[in-house]
Short mmCIF file of C-alpha atoms in Angstrom, two decimals:
data_model
loop_
_atom_site.label_atom_id
_atom_site.label_comp_id
_atom_site.label_asym_id
_atom_site.label_seq_id
_atom_site.Cartn_x
_atom_site.Cartn_y
_atom_site.Cartn_z
CA MET A 1 -61.53 43.08 -12.42
CA ALA A 2 -58.62 41.38 -9.91
CA ASN A 3 -61.05 38.60 -8.30
CA LEU A 4 -62.22 38.10 -12.57
CA ASN A 5 -59.25 38.93 -14.33
CA TYR A 6 -59.65 41.30 -16.84
CA PHE A 7 -59.54 45.18 -17.86
CA SER A 8 -62.05 47.24 -18.91
CA HIS A 9 -64.90 49.78 -18.19
CA THR A 10 -67.54 47.01 -18.96
CA SER A 11 -68.12 44.17 -16.43
CA GLN A 12 -67.81 40.75 -17.63
CA ASP A 13 -71.83 40.36 -17.19
CA GLY A 14 -72.17 43.87 -20.07
CA ARG A 15 -73.18 46.68 -17.46
CA THR A 16 -71.06 50.06 -17.75
CA PHE A 17 -69.54 51.60 -15.12
CA ASP A 18 -72.49 54.23 -14.98
CA GLN A 19 -75.28 51.55 -14.55
CA ARG A 20 -72.94 50.08 -11.91
CA ILE A 21 -71.84 53.21 -10.19
CA SER A 22 -76.32 53.77 -10.24
CA ALA A 23 -76.99 50.35 -9.01
CA ALA A 24 -74.95 51.39 -5.27
CA GLY A 25 -77.53 54.03 -5.60
CA TYR A 26 -75.81 57.24 -6.32
CA SER A 27 -77.98 59.90 -7.52
CA TRP A 28 -75.96 61.70 -10.32
CA SER A 29 -75.69 64.06 -12.93
CA ALA A 30 -71.98 63.54 -14.23
CA ILE A 31 -70.13 61.17 -13.86
CA GLY A 32 -66.65 59.17 -15.32
CA GLU A 33 -64.54 56.86 -14.94
CA ASN A 34 -60.34 56.08 -14.97
CA ILE A 35 -58.90 52.71 -14.82
CA ALA A 36 -55.00 51.79 -14.96
CA ALA A 37 -53.32 48.49 -14.58
CA GLY A 38 -50.28 47.39 -13.56
CA GLN A 39 -48.73 50.61 -12.05
CA PRO A 40 -47.06 49.87 -8.91
CA THR A 41 -47.34 52.69 -6.96
CA PRO A 42 -50.14 55.62 -6.57
CA GLU A 43 -47.44 58.34 -8.04
CA ALA A 44 -47.09 55.97 -11.05
CA VAL A 45 -51.11 55.57 -11.86
CA VAL A 46 -51.22 59.64 -11.12
CA ALA A 47 -48.60 60.69 -13.85
CA GLY A 48 -49.93 57.92 -16.32
CA TRP A 49 -53.70 59.93 -15.57
CA LEU A 50 -52.08 62.88 -16.15
CA SER A 51 -50.12 62.35 -18.74
CA SER A 52 -53.19 61.23 -21.33
CA PRO A 53 -56.10 64.19 -22.31
CA ASP A 54 -58.92 62.22 -21.11
CA HIS A 55 -58.14 61.17 -17.24
CA CYS A 56 -56.56 64.30 -17.42
CA THR A 57 -59.82 66.36 -17.84
CA ASN A 58 -61.69 63.96 -15.56
CA ILE A 59 -59.41 64.70 -12.71
CA MET A 60 -58.45 68.73 -13.59
CA GLY A 61 -61.54 69.25 -15.42
CA ALA A 62 -64.19 71.65 -13.23
CA ARG A 63 -67.19 69.10 -14.60
CA PHE A 64 -67.14 66.73 -11.38
CA THR A 65 -67.05 67.66 -7.95
CA GLN A 66 -66.84 64.30 -5.64
CA MET A 67 -63.95 61.15 -6.76
CA GLY A 68 -64.17 58.49 -4.86
CA LEU A 69 -60.64 55.67 -5.66
CA GLY A 70 -60.26 52.12 -5.84
CA TYR A 71 -57.04 49.43 -5.36
CA ALA A 72 -56.67 46.19 -5.60
CA ALA A 73 -54.23 43.59 -5.79
CA GLY A 74 -54.53 40.31 -7.93
CA GLY A 75 -55.03 39.76 -11.53
CA SER A 76 -52.90 39.49 -14.36
CA TYR A 77 -51.69 43.12 -13.72
CA GLY A 78 -51.06 42.66 -10.22
CA VAL A 79 -52.24 46.16 -9.60
CA TYR A 80 -55.88 47.35 -10.61
CA TRP A 81 -56.88 51.21 -9.71
CA VAL A 82 -60.37 52.63 -10.64
CA GLN A 83 -61.09 56.54 -10.08
CA ASP A 84 -64.47 56.99 -10.04
CA PHE A 85 -65.82 60.98 -10.44
CA GLY A 86 -68.75 62.62 -10.02
CA ARG A 87 -71.74 65.52 -9.96
CA PRO A 88 -74.40 64.65 -7.88
CA ARG A 89 -77.88 65.16 -8.87
#
């Protein structure tokens, strides 16, 4: 997102986050994704996600057992955050 200057769960080539996760080889029974942009610190992005009911459910709910987090600098927002959640098959 930072390199291509966009902000969306869907890539500019039309792939959704579940398609990207599957293409990376992750075999899942449940997945979710939180994205954010512009928050300057980890504390700020987590505070934003926790104040949003859907994002908070991804973080705090029992549906997922694994999590990966990404951070990139650049683009029009300055910083981008991605948090992917999964429950493997």
